[in-house]
Tab-separated table of C-alpha atoms and ligand atoms in Angstrom:
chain	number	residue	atom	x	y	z
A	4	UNK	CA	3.942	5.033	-19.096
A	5	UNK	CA	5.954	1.684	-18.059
A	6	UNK	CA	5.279	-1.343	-15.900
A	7	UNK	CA	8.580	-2.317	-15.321
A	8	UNK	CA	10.359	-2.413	-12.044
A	9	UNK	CA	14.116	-2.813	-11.275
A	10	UNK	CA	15.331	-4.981	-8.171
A	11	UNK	CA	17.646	-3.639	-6.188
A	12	UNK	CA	20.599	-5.235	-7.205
A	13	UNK	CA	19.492	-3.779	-11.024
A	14	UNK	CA	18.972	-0.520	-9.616
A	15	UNK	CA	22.557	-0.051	-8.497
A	16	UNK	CA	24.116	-1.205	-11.917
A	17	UNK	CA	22.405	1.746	-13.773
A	18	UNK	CA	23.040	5.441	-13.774
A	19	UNK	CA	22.777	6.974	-10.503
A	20	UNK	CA	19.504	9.023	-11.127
A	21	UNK	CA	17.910	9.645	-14.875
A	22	UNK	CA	19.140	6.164	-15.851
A	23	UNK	CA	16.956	4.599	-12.974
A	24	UNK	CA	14.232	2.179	-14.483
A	25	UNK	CA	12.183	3.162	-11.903
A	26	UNK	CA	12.688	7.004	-11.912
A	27	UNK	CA	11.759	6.576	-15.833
A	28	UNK	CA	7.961	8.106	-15.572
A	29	UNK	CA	8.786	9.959	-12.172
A	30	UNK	CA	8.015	13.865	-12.402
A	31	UNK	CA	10.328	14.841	-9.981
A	32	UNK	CA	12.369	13.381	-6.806
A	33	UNK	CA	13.006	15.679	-3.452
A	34	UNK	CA	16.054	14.821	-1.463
A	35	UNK	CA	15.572	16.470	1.913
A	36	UNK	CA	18.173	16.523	4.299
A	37	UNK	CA	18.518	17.639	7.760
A	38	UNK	CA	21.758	17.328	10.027
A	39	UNK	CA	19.733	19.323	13.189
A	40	UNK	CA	16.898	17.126	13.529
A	41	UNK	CA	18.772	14.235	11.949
A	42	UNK	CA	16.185	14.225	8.916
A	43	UNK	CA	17.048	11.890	5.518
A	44	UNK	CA	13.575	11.773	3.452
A	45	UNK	CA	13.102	10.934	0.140
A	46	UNK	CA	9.803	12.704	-1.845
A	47	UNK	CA	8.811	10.994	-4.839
A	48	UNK	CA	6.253	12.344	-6.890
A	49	UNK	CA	5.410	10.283	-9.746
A	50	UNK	CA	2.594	11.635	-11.704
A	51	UNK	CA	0.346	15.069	-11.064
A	52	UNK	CA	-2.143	14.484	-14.485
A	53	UNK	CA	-4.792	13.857	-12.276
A	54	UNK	CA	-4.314	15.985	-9.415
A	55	UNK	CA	-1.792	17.099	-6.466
A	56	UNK	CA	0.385	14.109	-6.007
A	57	UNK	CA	-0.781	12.530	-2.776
A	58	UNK	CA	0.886	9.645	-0.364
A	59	UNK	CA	1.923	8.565	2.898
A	60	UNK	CA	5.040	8.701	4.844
A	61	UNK	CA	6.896	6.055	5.750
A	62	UNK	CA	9.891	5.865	7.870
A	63	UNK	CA	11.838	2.953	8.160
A	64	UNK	CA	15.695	1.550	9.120
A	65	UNK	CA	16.181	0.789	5.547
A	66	UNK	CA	19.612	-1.175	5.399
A	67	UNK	CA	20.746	0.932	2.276
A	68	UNK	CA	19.785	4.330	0.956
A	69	UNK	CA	19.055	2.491	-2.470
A	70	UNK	CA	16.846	0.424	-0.770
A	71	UNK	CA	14.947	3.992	0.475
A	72	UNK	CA	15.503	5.051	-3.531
A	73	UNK	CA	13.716	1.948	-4.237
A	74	UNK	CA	10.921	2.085	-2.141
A	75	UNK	CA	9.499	5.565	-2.407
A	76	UNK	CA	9.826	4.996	-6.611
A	77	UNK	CA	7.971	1.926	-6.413
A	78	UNK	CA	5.654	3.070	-3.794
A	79	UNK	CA	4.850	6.322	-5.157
A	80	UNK	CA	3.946	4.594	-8.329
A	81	UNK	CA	1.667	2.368	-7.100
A	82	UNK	CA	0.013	5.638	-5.517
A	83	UNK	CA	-0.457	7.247	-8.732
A	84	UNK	CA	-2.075	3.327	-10.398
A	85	UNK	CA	-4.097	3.111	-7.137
A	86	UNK	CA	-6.072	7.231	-7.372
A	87	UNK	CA	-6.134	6.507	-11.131
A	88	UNK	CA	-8.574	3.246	-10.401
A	89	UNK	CA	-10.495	4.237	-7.204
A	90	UNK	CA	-11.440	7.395	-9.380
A	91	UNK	CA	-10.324	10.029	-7.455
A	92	UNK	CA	-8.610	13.121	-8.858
A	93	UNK	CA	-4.712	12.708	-7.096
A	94	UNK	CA	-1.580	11.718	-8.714
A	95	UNK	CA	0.587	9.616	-6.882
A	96	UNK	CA	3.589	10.145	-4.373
A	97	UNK	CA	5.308	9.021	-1.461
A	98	UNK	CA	7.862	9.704	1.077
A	99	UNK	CA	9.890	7.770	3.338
A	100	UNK	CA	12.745	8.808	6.294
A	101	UNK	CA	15.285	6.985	6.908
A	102	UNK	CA	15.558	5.806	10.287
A	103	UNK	CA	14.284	3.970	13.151
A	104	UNK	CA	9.982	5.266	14.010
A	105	UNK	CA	10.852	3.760	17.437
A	106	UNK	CA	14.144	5.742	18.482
A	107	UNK	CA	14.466	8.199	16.070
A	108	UNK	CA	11.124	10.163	15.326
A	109	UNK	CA	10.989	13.219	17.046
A	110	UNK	CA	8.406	16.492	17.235
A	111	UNK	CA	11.322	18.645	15.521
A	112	UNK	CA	12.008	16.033	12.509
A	113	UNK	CA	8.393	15.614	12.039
A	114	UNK	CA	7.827	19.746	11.845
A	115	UNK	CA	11.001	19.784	9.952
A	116	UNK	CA	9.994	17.477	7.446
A	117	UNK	CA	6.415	19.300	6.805
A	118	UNK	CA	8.687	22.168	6.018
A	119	UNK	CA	9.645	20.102	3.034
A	120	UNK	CA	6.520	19.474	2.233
A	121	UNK	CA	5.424	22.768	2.398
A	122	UNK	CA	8.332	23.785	-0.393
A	123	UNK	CA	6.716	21.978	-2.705
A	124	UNK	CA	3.618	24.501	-2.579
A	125	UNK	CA	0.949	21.302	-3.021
A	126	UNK	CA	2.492	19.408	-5.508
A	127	UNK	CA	2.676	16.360	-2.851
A	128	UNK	CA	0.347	16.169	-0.048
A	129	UNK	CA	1.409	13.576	2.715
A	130	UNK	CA	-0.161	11.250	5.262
A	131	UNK	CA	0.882	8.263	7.062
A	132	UNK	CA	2.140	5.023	6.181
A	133	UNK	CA	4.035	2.249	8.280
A	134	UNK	CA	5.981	3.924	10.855
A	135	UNK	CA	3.731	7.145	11.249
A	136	UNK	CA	0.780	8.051	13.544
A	137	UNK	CA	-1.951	10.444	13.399
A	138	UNK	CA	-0.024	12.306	16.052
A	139	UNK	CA	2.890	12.866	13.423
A	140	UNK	CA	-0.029	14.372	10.979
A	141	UNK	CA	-0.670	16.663	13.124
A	142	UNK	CA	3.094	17.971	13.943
A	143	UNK	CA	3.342	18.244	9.835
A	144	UNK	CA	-0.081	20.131	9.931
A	145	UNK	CA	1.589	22.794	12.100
A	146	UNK	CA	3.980	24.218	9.191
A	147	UNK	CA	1.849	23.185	6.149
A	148	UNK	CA	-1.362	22.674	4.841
A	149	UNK	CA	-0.003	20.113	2.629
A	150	UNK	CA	-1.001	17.023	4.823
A	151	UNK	CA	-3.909	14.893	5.206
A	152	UNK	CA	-4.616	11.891	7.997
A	153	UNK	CA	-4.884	14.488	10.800
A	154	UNK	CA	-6.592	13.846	13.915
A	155	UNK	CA	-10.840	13.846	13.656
A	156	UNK	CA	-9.906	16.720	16.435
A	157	UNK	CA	-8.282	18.987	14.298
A	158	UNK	CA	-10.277	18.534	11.251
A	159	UNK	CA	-9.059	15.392	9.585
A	160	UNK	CA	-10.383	12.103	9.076
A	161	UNK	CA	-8.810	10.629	11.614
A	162	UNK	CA	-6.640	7.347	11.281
A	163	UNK	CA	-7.587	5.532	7.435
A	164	UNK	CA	-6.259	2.272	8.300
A	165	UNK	CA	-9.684	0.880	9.541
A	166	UNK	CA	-10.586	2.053	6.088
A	167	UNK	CA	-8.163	0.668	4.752
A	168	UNK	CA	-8.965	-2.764	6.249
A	169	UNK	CA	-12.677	-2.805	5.055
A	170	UNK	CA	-11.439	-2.036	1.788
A	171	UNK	CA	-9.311	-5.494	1.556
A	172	UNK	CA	-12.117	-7.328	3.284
A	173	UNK	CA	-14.234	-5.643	-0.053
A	174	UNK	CA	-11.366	-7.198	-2.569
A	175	UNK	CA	-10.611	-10.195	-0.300
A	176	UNK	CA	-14.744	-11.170	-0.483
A	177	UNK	CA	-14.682	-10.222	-4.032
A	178	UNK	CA	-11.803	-12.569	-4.783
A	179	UNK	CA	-13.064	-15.470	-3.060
A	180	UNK	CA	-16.111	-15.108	-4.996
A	181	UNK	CA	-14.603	-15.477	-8.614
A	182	UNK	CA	-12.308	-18.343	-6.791
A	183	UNK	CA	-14.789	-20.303	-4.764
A	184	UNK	CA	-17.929	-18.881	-6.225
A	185	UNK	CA	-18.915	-17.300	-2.854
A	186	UNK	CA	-17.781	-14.424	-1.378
A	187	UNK	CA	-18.839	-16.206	2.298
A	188	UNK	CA	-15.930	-16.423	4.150
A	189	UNK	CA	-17.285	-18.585	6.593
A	190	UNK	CA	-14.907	-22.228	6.984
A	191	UNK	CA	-11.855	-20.513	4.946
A	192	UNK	CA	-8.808	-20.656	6.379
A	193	UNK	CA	-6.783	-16.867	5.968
A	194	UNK	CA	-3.361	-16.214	7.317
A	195	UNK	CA	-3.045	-12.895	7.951
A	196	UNK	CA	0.672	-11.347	7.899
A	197	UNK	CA	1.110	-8.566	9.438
A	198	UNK	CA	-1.333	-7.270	12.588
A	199	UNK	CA	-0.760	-3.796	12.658
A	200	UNK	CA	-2.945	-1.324	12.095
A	201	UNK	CA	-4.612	-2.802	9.115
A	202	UNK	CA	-4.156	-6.518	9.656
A	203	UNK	CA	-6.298	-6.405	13.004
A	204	UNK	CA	-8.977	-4.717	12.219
A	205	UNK	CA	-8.675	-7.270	8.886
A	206	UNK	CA	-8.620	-10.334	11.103
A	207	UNK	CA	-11.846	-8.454	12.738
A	208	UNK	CA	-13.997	-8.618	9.690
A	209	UNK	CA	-12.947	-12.111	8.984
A	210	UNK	CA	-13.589	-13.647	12.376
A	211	UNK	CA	-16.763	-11.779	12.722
A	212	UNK	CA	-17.780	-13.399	9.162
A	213	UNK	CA	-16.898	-16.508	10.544
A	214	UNK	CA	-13.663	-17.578	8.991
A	215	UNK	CA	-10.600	-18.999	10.558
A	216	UNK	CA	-7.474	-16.888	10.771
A	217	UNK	CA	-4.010	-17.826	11.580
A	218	UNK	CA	-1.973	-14.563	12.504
A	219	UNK	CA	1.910	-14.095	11.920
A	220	UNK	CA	4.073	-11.448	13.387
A	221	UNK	CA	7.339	-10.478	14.408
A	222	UNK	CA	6.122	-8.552	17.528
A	223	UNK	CA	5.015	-10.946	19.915
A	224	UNK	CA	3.200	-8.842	22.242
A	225	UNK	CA	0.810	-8.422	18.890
A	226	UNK	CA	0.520	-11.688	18.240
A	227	UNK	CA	-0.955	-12.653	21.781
A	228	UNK	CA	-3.282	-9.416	22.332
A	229	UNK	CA	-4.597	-9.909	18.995
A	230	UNK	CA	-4.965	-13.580	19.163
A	231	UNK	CA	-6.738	-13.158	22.730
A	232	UNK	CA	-9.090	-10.160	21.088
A	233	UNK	CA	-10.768	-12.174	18.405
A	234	UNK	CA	-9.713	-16.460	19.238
A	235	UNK	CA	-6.832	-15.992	16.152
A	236	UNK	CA	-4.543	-19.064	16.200
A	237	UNK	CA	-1.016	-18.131	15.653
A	238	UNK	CA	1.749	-19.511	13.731
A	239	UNK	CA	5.513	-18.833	15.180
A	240	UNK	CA	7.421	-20.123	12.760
A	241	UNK	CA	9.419	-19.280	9.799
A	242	UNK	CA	7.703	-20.324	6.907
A	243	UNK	CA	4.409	-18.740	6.913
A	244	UNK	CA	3.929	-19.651	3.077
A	245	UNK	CA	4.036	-23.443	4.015
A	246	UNK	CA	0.892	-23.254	5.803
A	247	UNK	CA	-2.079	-25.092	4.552
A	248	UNK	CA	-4.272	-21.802	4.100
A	249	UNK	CA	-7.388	-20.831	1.723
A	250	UNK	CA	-6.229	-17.201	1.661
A	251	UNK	CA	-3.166	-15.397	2.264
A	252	UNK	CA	-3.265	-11.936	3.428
A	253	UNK	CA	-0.090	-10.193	3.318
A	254	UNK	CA	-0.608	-7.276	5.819
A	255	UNK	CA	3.254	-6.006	6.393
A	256	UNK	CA	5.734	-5.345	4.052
A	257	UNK	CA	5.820	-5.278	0.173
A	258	UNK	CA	7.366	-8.407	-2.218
A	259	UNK	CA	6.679	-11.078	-0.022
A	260	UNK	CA	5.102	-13.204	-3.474
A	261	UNK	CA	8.167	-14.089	-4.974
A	262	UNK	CA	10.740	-16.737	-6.247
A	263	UNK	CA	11.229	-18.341	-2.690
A	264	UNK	CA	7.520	-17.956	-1.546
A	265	UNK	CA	5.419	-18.470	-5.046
A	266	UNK	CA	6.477	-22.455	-4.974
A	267	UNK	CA	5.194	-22.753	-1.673
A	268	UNK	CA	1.930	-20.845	-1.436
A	269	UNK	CA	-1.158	-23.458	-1.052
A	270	UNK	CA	-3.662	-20.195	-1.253
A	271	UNK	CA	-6.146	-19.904	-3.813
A	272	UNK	CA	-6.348	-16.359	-3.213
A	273	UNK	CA	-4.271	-13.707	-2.183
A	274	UNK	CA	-5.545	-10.633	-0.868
A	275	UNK	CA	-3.887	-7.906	1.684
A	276	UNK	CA	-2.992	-4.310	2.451
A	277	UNK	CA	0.729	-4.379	2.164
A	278	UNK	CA	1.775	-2.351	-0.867
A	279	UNK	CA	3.715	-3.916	-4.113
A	280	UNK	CA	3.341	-7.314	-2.419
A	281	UNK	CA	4.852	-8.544	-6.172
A	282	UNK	CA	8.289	-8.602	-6.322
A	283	UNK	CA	8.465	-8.233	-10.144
A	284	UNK	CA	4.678	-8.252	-10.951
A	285	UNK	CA	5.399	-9.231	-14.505
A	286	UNK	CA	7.259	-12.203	-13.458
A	287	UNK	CA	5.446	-13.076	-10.501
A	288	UNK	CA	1.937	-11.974	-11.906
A	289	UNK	CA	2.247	-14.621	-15.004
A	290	UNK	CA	3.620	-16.854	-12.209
A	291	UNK	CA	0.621	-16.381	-9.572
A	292	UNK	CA	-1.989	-17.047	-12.891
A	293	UNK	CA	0.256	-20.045	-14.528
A	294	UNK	CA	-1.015	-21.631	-10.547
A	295	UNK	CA	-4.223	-20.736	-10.657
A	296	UNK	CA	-3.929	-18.353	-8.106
A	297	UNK	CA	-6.364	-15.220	-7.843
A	298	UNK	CA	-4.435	-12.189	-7.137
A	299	UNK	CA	-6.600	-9.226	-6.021
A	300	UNK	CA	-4.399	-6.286	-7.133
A	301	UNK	CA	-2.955	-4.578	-4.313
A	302	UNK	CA	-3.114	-0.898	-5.380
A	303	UNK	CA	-6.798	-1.949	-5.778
A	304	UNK	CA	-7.915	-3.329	-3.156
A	305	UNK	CA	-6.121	-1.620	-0.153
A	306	UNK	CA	-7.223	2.132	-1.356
A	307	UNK	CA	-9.602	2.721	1.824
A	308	UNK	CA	-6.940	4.892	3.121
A	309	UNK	CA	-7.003	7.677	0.037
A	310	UNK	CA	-10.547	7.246	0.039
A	311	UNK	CA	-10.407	8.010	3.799
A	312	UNK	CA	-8.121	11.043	3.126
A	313	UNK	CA	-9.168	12.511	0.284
A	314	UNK	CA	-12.502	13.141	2.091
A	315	UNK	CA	-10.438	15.720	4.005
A	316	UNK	CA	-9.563	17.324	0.969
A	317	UNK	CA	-13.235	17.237	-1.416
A	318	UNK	CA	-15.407	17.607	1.991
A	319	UNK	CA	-17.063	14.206	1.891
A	320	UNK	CA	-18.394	12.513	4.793
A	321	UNK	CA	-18.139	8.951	6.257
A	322	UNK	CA	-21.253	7.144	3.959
A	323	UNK	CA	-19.418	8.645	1.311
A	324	UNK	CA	-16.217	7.251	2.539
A	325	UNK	CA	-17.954	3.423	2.880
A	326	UNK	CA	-19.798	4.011	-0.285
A	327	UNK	CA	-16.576	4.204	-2.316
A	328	UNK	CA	-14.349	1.715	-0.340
A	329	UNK	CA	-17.554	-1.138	-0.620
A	330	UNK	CA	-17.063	0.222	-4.613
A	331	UNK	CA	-13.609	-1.915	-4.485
A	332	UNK	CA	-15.581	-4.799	-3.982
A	333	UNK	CA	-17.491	-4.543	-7.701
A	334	UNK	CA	-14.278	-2.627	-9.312
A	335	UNK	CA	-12.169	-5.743	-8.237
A	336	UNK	CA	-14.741	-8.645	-9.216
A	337	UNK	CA	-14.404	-6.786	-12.746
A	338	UNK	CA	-10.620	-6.964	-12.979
A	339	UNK	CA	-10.498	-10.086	-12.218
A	340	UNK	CA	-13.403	-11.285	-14.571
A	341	UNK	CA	-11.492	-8.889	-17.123
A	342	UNK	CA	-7.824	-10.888	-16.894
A	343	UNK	CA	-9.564	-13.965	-17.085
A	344	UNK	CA	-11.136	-13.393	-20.709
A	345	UNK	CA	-8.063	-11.714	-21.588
A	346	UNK	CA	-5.589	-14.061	-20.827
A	347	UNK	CA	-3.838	-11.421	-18.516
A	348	UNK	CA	-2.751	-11.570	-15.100
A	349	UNK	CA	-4.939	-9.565	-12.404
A	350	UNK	CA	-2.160	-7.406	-12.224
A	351	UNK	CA	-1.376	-6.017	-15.473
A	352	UNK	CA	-5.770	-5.905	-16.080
A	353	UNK	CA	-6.137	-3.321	-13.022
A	354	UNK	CA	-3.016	-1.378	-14.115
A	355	UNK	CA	-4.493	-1.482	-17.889
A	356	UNK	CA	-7.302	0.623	-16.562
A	357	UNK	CA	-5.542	2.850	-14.098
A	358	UNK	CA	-2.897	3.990	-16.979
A	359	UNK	CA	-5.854	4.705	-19.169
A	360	UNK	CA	-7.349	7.031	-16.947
A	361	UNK	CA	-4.515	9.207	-16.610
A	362	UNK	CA	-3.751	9.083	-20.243
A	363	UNK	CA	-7.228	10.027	-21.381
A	364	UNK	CA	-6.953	13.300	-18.617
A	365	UNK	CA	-3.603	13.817	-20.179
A	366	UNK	CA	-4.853	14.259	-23.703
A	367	UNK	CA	-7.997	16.106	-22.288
A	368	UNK	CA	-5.618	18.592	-20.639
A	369	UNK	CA	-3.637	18.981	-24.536
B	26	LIG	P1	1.781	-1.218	10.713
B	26	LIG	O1	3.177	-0.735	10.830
B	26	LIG	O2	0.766	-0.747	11.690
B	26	LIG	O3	1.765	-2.815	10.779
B	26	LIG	C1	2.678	-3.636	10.142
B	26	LIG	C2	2.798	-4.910	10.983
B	26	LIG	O4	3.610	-5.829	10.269
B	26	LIG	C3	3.453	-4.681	12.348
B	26	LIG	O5	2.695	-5.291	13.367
B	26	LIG	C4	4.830	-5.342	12.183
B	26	LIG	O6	5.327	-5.883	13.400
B	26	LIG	C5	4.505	-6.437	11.177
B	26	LIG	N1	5.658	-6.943	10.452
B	26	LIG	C6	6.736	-6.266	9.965
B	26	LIG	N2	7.575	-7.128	9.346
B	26	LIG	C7	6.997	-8.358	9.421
B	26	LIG	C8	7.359	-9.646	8.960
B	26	LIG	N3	8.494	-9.844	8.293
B	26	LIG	N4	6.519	-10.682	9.213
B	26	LIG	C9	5.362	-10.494	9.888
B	26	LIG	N5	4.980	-9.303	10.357
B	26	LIG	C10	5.777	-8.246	10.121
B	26	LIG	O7	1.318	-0.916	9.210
B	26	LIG	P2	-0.156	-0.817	8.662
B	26	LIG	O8	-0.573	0.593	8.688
B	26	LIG	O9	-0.993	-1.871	9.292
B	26	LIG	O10	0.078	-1.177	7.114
B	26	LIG	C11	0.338	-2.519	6.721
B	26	LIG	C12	0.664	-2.550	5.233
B	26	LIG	O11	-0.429	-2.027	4.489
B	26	LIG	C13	1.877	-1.695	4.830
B	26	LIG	O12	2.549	-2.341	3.780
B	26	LIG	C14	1.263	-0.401	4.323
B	26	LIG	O13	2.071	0.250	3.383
B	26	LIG	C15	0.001	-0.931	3.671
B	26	LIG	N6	-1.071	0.058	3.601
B	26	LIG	C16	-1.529	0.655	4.729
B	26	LIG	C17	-2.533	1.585	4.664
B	26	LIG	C18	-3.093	2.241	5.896
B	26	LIG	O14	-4.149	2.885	5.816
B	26	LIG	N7	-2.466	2.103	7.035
B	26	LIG	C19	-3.088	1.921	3.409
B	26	LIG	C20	-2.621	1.270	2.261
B	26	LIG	C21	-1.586	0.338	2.380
């Protein structure tokens, strides 16, 4: 199994599908395509070793189709990396549509697309990701079984995000301790990027713990109910990497750490929910530990959400749930203590572990 991801522009100068870098470890990858409902989604399913390959949906304009390509590779990696080390038994996969959540998500793309799903008899089981609701779950859950991150209502677990905020807070805490040698938050100044669904509930926990957070958006009605909610300061502008900060918290979109942000970056620690938030996380790894800067893995820390779903699938309850997402908080304070005697980053110590897992099943399975 590799490490290595293509950028975009690399992806486009190699073969169209086997000679993707990316697609190099993937076990299969499900075009689905729709004219009726106006449905273009990409499955990815990465790796099934340890179980039924399971990830969110995300739909999103995406400029290019090789930018969709991109995403659900790299994405549906990280899936696979982030089961492997939370110690559940799922492999890892994604989707994404193409297409505008706001204009062009309707009931009959959403059913059509859990017919897709369903074709894949349990090989990938979906949820949400950015541009879904639990309200979409359920539309899925009406043509397949295959789908987790339905309402509490119908049966599910209800929306993971809250999870998947505590489950930062965990890594973020568990970061500042091996930085600052406390894991009190009180005093430290976090920017938080990114107030969705995860990043409030994130700026929650902080403020309640007594630290000072700076919130940055690009919905504005956001950035004032969320500032008004909890006393958040926000920051308008457009270089959200300038500001003099403790701890960034990159809450949106993936590879915002890299070469135009890294020089820039006055945190000690980074620690958020958005997914590959390392552009190249060989490059920018080495980078982030050349600085000095404590990196708590993203595929680590922001796995409250599987936890949450996968409780839907083994039968677990909520202490169970908290149990294992306050876990990320010990499993992270190891990685980091781990890259540090090894001379490694953060990055490529967390991975280490994850990869062994799923080789060790593999040769179990021989
Ligand atoms: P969300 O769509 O609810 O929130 C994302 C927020 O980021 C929105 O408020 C959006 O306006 C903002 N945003 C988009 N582009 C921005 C930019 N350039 N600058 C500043 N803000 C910007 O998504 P979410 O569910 O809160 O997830 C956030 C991130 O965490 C995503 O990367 C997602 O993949 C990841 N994640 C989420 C979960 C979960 O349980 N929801 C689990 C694991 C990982």
């Amino acid at each position: 199994m590799t490490a290595d991801i293509l950028t975009p522009q690399e992806l486009k100068k190699a073969d169209p599908v086997f000679g993707q870098h990316s697609f190099n470890d993937h076990e299969q990858i499900v075009f689905c395509n729709d004219k009726d409902t106006g449905l273009k989604a990409i499955i990815g399913i990465h790796n099934t070793v340890l179980g039924p390959a399971l990830g969110g949906t995300r739909m999103w304009n995406y400029a290019t189709e090789w930018d969709a390509l991109n995403d659900v590779l790299r994405l549906s990696r990280g899936m696979s990396f982030k089961s492997a080390i939370t110690g559940l038994n799922l492999g890892g996969g994604k989707a994404v549509i193409i297409g505008d959540a706001k204009t062009q998500k309707t009931p009959e793309l959403m059913k059509r697309f859990g017919e897709f799903v369903h074709s894949l008899s349990g090989k990938y089981i979906t949820a949400e990701d950015v541009g879904m609701e639990t309200a979409d779950m359920d539309l899925v859950r009406e043509v397949t079984p295959y789908v987790t991150g339905i309402s509490e209502s119908k049966g599910g677990a209800g929306n993971p995000s809250p999870i998947t905020a505590y489950g930062v807070f965990m890594g973020m805490k568990a970061a500042s301790k091996h930085a600052f040698g406390s894991d009190n938050l009180e005093g430290r100044t976090v920017v938080v990027q990114g107030i969705g669904h995860v990043g409030e509930v994130l700026v929650e926990h902080i403020t309640n713990e007594g630290g000072k957070v700076i919130i940055s958006d690009i919905n504005e009605a956001r950035l004032e109910e969320v500032s008004k909610k909890y006393g958040a300061e926000i920051y308008r502008g457009n270089d959200v990497y300038s500001i003099p900060m403790d701890i960034y918290a990159p809450c949106a979109l993936g590879a915002t750490i890299n070469d135009n942000t890294i020089q820039k970056l006055q945190a000690k620690v980074i620690a958020g929910a958005a997914n590959n938030q390392l552009k190249d996380e060989n490059l920018h790894g080495a980078q982030l530990q050349q600085r000095g800067v404590v990196y708590a893995p993203d595929f680590l820390i922001n796995a409250g959400g599987i936890i949450n779903v996968y409780a839907e699938l083994e039968n677990y309850g909520k202490q169970e749930i908290i149990r294992k997402t306050e876990n990320i908080y010990d499993t992270t304070l190891e990685i980091l203590r781990t890259a540090e005697t090894g001379s490694i980053t953060t990055h490529q110590a967390a991975l280490k572990v994850a990869v062994e897992r799923i080789e060790a099943r593999k040769n179990q399975n021989k």
